[in-house]
mmCIF file of C-alpha atoms and ligand atoms in Angstrom:
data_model
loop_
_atom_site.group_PDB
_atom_site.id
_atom_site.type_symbol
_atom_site.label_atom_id
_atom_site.label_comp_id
_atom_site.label_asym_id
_atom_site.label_seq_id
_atom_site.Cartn_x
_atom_site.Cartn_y
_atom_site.Cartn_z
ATOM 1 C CA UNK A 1108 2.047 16.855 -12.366
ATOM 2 C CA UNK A 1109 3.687 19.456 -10.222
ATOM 3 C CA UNK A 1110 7.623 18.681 -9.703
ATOM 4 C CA UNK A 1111 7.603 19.091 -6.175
ATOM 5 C CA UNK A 1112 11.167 18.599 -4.002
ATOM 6 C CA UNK A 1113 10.443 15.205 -1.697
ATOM 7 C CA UNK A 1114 11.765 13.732 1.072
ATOM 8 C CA UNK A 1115 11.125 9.728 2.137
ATOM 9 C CA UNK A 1116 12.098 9.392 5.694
ATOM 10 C CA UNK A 1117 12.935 5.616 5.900
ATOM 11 C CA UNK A 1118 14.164 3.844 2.821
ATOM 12 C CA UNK A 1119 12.214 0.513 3.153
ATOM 13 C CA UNK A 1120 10.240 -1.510 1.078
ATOM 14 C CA UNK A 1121 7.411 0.754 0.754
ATOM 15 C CA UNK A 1122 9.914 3.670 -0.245
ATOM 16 C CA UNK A 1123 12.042 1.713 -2.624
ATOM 17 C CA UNK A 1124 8.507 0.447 -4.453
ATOM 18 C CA UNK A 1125 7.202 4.455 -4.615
ATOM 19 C CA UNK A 1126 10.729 5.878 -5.518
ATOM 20 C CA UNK A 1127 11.020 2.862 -8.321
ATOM 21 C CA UNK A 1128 7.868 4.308 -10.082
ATOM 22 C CA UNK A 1129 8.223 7.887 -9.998
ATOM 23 C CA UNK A 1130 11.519 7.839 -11.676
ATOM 24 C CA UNK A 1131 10.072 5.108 -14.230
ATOM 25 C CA UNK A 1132 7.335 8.063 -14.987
ATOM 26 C CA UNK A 1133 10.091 10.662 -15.457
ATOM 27 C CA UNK A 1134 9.885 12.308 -11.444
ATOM 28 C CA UNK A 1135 13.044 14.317 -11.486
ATOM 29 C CA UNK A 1136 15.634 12.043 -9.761
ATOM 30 C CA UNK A 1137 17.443 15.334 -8.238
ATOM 31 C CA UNK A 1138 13.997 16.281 -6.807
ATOM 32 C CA UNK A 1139 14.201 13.348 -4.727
ATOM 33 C CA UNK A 1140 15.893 12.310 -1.558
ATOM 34 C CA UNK A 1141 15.970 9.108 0.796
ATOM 35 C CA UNK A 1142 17.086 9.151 4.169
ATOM 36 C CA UNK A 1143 17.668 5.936 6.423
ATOM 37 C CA UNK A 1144 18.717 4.777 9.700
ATOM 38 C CA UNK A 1145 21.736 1.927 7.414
ATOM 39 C CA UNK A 1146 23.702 3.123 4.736
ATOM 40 C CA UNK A 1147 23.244 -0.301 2.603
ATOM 41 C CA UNK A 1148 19.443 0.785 1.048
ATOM 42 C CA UNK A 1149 20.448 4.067 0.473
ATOM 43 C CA UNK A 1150 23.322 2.756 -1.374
ATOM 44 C CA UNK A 1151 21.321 0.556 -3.396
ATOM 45 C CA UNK A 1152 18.438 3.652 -4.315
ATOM 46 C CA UNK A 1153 21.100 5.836 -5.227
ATOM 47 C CA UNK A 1154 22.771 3.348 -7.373
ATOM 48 C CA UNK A 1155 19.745 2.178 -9.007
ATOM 49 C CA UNK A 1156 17.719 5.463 -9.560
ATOM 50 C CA UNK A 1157 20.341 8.034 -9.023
ATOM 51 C CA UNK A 1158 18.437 9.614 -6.461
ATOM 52 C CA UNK A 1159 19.946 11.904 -3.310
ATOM 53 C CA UNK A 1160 20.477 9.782 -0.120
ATOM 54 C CA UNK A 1161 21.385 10.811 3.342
ATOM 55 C CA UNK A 1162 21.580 9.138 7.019
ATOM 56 C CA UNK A 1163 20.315 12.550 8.653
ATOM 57 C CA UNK A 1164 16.617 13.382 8.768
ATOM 58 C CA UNK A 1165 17.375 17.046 9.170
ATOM 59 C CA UNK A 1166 19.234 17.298 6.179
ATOM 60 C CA UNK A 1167 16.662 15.703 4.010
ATOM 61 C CA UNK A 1168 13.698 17.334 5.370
ATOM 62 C CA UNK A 1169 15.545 20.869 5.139
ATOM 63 C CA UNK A 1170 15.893 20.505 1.702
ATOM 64 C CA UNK A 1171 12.295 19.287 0.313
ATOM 65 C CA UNK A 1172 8.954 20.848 -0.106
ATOM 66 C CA UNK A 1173 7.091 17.206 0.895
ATOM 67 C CA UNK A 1174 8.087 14.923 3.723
ATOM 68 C CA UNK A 1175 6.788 11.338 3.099
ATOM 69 C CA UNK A 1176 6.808 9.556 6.960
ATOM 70 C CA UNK A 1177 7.304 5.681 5.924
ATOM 71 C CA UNK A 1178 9.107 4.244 8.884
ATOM 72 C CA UNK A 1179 7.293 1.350 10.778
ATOM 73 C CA UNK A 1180 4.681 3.159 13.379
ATOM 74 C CA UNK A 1181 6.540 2.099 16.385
ATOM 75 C CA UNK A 1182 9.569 4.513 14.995
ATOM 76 C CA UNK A 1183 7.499 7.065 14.621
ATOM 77 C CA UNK A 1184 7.493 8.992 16.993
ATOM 78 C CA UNK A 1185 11.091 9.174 18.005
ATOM 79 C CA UNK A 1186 11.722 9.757 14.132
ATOM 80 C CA UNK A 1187 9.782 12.633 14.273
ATOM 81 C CA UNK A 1188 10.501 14.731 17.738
ATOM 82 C CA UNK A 1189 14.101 15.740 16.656
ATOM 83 C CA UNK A 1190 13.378 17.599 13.759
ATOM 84 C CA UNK A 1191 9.717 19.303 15.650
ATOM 85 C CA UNK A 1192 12.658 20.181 17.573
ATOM 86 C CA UNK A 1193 14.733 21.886 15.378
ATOM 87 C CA UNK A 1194 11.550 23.419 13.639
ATOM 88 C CA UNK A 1195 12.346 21.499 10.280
ATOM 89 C CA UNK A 1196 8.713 20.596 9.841
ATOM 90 C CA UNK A 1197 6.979 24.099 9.899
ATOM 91 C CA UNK A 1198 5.501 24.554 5.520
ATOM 92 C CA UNK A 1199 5.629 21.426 5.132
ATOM 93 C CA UNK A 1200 3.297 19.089 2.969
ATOM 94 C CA UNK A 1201 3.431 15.643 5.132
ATOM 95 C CA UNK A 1202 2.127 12.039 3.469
ATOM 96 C CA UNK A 1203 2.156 8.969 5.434
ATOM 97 C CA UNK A 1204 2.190 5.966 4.526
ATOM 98 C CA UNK A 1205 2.163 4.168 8.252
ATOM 99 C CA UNK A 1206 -0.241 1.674 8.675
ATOM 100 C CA UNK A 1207 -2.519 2.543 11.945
ATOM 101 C CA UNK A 1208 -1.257 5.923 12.881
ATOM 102 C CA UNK A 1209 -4.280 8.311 13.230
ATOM 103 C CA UNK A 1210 -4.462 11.989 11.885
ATOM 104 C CA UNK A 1211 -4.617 13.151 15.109
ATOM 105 C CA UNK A 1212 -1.819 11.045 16.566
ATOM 106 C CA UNK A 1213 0.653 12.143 13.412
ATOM 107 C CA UNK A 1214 -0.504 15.741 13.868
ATOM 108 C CA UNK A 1215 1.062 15.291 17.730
ATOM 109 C CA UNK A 1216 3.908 13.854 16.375
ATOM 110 C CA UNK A 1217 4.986 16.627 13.407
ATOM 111 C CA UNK A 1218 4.284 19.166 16.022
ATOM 112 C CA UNK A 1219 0.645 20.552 14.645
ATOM 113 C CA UNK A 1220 -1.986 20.732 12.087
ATOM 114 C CA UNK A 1221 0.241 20.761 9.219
ATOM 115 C CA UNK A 1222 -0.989 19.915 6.081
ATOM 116 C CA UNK A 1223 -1.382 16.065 6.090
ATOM 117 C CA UNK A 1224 -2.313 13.208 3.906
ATOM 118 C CA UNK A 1225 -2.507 9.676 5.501
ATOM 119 C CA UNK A 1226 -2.354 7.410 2.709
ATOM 120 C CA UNK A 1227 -2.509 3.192 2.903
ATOM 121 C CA UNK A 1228 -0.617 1.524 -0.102
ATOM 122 C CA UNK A 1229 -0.110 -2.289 -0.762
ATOM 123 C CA UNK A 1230 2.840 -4.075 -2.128
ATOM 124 C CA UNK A 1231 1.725 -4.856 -5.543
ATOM 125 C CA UNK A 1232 3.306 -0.925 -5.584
ATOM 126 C CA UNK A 1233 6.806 -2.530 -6.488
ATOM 127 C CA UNK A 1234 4.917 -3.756 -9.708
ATOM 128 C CA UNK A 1235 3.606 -0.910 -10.486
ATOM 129 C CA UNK A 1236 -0.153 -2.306 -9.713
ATOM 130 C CA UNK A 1237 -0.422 -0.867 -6.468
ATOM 131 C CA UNK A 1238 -4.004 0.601 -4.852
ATOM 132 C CA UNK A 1239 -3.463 3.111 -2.395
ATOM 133 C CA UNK A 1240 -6.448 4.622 -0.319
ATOM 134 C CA UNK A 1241 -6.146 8.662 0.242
ATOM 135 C CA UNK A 1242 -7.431 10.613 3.063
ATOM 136 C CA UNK A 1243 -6.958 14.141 4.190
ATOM 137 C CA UNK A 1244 -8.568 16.732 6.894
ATOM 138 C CA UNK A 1245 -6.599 19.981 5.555
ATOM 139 C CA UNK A 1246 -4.646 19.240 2.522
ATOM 140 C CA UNK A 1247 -5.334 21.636 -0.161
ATOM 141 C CA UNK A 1248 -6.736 20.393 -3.430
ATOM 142 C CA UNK A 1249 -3.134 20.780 -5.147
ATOM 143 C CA UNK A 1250 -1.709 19.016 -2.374
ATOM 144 C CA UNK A 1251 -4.571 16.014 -2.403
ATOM 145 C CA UNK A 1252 -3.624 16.132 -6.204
ATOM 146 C CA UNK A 1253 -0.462 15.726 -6.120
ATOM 147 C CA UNK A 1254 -0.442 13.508 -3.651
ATOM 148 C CA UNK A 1255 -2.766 11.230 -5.778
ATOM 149 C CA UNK A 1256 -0.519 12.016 -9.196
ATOM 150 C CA UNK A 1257 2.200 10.143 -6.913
ATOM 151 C CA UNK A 1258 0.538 7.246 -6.260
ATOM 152 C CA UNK A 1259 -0.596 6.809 -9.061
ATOM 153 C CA UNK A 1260 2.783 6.136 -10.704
ATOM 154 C CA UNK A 1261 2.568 2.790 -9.092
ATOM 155 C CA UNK A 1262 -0.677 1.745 -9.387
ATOM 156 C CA UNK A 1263 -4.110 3.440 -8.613
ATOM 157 C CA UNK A 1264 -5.857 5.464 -5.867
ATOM 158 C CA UNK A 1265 -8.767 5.948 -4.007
ATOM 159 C CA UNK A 1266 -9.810 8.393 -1.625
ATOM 160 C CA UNK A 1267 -11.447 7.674 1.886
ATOM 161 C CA UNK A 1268 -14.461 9.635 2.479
ATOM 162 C CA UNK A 1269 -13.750 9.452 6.203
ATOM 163 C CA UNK A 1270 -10.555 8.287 8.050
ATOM 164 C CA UNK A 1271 -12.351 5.044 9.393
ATOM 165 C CA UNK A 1272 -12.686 4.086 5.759
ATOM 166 C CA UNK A 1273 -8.987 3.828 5.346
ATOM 167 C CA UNK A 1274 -9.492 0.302 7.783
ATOM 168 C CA UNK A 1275 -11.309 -0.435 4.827
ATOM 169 C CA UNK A 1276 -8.892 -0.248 2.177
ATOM 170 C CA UNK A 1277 -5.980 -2.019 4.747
ATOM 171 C CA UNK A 1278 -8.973 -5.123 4.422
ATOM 172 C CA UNK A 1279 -9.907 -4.765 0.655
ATOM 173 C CA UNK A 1280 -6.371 -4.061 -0.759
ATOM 174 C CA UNK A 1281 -3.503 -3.589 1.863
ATOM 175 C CA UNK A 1282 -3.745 -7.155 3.064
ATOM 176 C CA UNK A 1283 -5.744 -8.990 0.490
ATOM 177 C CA UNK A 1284 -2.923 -9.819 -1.634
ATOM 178 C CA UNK A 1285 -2.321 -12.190 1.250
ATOM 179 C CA UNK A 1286 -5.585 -13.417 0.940
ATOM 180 C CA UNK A 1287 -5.000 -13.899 -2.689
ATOM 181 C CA UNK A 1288 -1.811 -15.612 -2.318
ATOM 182 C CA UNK A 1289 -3.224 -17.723 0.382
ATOM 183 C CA UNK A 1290 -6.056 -18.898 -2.244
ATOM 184 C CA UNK A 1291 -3.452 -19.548 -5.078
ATOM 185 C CA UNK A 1292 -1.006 -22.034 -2.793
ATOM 186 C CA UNK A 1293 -3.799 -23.838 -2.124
ATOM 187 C CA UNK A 1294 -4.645 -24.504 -5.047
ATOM 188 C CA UNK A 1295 -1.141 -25.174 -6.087
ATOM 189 C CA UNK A 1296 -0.659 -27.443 -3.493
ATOM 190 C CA UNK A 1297 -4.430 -29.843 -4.533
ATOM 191 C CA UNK A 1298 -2.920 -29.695 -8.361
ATOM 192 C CA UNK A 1299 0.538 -31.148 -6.709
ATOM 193 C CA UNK A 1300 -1.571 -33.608 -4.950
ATOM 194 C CA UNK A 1301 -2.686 -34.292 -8.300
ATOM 195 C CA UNK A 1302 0.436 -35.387 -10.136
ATOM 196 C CA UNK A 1303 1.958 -31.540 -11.616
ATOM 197 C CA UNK A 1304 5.454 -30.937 -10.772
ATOM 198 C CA UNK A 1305 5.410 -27.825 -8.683
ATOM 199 C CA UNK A 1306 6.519 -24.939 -11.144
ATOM 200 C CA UNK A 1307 4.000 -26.433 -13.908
ATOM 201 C CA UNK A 1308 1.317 -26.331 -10.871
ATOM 202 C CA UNK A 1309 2.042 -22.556 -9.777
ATOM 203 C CA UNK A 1310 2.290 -21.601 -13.605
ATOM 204 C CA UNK A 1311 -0.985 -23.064 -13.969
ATOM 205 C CA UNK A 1312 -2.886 -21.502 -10.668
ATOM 206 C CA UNK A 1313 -0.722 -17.871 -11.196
ATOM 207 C CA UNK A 1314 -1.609 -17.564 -14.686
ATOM 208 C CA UNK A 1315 -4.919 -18.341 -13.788
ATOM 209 C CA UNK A 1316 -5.197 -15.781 -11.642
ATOM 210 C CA UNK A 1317 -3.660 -13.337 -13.989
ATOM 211 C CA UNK A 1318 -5.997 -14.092 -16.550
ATOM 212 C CA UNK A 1319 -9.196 -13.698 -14.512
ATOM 213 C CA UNK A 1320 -7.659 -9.978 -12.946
ATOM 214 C CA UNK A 1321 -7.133 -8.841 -16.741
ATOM 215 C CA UNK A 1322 -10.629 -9.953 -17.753
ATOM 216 C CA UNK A 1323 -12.278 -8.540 -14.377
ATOM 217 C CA UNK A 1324 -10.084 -5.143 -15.373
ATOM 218 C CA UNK A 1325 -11.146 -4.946 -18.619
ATOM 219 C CA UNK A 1326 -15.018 -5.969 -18.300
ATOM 220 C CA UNK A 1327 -15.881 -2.880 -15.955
ATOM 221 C CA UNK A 1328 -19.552 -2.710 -17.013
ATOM 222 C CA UNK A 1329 -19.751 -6.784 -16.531
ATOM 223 C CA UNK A 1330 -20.326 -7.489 -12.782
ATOM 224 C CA UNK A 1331 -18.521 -10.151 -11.011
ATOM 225 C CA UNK A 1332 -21.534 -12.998 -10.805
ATOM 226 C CA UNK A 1333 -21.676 -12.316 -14.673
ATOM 227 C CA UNK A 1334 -18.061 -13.037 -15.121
ATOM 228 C CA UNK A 1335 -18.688 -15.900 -12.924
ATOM 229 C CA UNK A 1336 -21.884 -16.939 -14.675
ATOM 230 C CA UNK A 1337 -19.814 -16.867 -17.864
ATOM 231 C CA UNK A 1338 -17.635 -19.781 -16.973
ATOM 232 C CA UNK A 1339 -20.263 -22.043 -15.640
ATOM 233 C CA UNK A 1340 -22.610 -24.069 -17.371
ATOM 234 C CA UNK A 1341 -25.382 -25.760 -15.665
ATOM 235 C CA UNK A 1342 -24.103 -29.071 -13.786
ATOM 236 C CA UNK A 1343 -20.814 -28.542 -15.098
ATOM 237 C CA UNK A 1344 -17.387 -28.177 -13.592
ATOM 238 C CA UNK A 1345 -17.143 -25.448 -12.567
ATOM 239 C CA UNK A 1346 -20.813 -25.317 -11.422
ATOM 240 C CA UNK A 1347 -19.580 -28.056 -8.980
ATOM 241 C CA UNK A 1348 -16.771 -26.199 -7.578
ATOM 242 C CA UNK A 1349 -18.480 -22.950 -7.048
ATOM 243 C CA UNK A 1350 -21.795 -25.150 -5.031
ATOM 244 C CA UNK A 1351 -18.983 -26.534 -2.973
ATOM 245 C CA UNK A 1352 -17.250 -23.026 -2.376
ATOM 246 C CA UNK A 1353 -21.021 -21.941 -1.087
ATOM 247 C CA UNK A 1354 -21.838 -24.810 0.360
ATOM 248 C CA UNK A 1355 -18.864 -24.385 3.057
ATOM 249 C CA UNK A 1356 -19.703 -20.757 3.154
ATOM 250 C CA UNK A 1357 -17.371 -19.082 1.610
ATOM 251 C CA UNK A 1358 -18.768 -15.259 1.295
ATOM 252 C CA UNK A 1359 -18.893 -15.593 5.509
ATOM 253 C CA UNK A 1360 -15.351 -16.415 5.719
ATOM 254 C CA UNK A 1361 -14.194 -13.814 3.280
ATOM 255 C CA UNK A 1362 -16.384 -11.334 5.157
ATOM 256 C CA UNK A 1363 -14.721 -12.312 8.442
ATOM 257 C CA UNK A 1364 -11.532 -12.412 7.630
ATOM 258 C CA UNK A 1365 -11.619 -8.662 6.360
ATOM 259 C CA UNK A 1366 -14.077 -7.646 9.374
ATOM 260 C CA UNK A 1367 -11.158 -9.050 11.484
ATOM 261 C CA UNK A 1368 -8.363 -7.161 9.303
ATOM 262 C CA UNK A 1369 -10.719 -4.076 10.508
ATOM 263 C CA UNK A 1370 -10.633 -4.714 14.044
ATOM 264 C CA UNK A 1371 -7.085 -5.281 13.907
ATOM 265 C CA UNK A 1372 -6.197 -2.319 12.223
ATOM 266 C CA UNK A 1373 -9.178 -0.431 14.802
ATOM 267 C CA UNK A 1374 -6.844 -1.525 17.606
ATOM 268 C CA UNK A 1375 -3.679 -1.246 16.070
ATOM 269 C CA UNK A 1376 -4.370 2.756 16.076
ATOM 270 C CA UNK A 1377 -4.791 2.724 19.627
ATOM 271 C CA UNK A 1378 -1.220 1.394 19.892
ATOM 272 C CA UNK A 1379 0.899 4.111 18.974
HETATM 273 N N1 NAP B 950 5.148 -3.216 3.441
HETATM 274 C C1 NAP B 950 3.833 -3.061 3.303
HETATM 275 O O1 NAP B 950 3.109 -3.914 2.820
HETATM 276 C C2 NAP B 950 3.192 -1.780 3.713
HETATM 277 C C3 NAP B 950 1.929 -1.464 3.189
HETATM 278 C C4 NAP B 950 1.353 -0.257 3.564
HETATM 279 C C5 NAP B 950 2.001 0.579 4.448
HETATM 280 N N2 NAP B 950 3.211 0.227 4.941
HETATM 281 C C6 NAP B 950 3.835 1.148 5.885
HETATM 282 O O2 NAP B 950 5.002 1.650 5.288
HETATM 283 C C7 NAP B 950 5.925 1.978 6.312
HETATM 284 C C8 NAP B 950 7.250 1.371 5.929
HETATM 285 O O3 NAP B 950 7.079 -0.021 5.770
HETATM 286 P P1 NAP B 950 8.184 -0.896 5.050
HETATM 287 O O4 NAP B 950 7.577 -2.216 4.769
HETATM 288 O O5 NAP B 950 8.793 -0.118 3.911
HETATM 289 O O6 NAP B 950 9.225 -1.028 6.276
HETATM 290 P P2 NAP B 950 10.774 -1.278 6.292
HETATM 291 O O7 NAP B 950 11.186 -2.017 5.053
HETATM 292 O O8 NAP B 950 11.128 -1.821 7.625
HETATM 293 O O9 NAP B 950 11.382 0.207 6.183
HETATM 294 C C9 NAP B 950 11.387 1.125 7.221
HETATM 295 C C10 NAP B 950 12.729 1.853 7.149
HETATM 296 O O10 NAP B 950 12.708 2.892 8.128
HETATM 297 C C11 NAP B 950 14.045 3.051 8.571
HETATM 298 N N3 NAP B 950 14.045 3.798 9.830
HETATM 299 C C12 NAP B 950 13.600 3.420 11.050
HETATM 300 N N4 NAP B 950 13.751 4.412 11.947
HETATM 301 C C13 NAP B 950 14.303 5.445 11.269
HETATM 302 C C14 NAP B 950 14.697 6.756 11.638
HETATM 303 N N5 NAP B 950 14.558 7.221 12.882
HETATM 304 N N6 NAP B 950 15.234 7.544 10.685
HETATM 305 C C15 NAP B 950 15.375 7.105 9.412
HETATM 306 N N7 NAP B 950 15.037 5.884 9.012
HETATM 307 C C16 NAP B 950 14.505 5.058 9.910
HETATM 308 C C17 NAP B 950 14.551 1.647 8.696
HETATM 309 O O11 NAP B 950 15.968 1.679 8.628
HETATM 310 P P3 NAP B 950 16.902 0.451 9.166
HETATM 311 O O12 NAP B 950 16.587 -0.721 8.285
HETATM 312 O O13 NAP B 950 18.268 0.952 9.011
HETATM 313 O O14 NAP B 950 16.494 0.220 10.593
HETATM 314 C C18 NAP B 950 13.916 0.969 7.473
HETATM 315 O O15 NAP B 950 14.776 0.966 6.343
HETATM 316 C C19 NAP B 950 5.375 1.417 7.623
HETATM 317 O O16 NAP B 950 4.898 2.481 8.397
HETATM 318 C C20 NAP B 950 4.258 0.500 7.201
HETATM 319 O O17 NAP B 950 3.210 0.523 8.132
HETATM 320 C C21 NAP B 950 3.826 -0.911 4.569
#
């Protein structure tokens, strides 16, 4: 992958995950800079991963070839208008990682049509099991491929055929680790009911969970009702618990929940 100079503008969560794996894969740390609104994150990056920090936007941008936008989308905009203003953006390569924030509204916000990839990671980042959905207008394919070379340092990537597909991947992957985690306390909570001491009851439902991911990841040509098949014998256990998981309809709830995750994230763009 092309060593490319970088600038994060906003040193959050998001940022720390990203920064975390691309100096784990061997990213030049001296090709990379953070700048914040507080000193104390900064602090911390530079401390951990030896990376360049700053508290001035100018300076960072100035210095890097790629601007990565990853304050909150309510910042945005007053993030950005300073340095349109002092024609820091103009060349740039710009990635964003703000959930809701249109093409078309970022374009307004950098000051034009630069070169632009609005990208949608999830948390699991920090672990280095990250998915991150990709889309671009006017990127250039060494631009899309860096861009995807970067995320995929902490995880994988896939790209959005058009932007309204990128609602999709906040539904299937942005959010759904909620989902996920949602699913697991309940569980933990019926084997507590049960008698297990809590830690031996979220040992038993996590490493559950990790199990079935690792077999799911390493069966691709298996399909999931296969997988499923494959633990169920005919009036058995499991049998039982899957009739009652259909029984209360469970494919319509999952399906609403993410159609409402889409609507959300559909009026979310109008926001800002
Ligand atoms: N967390 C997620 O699950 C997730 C997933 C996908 C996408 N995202 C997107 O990632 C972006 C960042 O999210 P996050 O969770 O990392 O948020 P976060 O932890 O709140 O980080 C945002 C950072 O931006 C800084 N900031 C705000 N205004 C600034 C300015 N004008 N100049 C420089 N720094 C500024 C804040 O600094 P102070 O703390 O000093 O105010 C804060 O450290 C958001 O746009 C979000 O939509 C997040």
């Amino acid at each position: 992958m092309e060593h490319l100079s970088i600038a994060f503008i906003g040193a959050g969560n998001m940022t720390s995950a990203i920064v975390s794996g691309m100096v784990k894969n061997g990213y030049p740390s001296q090709l990379i800079t953070a700048s914040n609104r507080s000193l104390p994150k900064l602090e911390k990056l530079n401390a951990d991963l030896g990376i360049n920090i700053t508290q001035d936007n100018l300076e960072a941008v100035a210095q890097s070839d790629v601007v990565v936008l990853a304050v909150k989308p309510q910042f945005m905009q007053e993030m950005c208008a300073p340095l349109v203003e002092a024609g820091a953006f103009e060349g740039k390569l710009f990635i964003s990682i703000a959930a809701g924030l249109t093409c078309e509204r970022l374009y307004e916000f950098i000051g034009g049509k630069h070169a632009l990839v609005r990208t949608m990671p999830n948390t699991p980042s920090a672990v280095g099991k990250g998915l991150t959905g990709l889309f671009s207008e006017n990127a250039s394919q060494a631009q899309r491929d860096f861009t995807e070379a970067l995320f995929n340092m902490v995880g994988t990537t896939v790209w959005a055929k058009d932007e309204a597909q990128i609602n999709t991947v906040i539904a299937g992957a942005g959010s759904s680790p909620a989902y996920f985690f949602l699913f697991l306390d309940a569980m933990q909570q019926k084997a507590e009911a049960m008698g297990f001491e809590p830690q031996d009851a979220r040992n038993m439902v996590q490493q559950a969970m990790l199990g079935a991911a690792e077999l799911v990841c390493a069966s691709p040509d298996v399909s999931l009702k296969e997988l499923r098949e494959r633990v169920m014998s005919k009036g058995g256990t499991t049998a039982k618990a899957v009739e009652y998981f259909q029984d209360h309809q469970l494919e319509d709830i999952v399906s609403g929940a993410m159609q409402a995750a889409v609507d959300r994230a559909d009026e979310m763009s109008k926001l800002f």
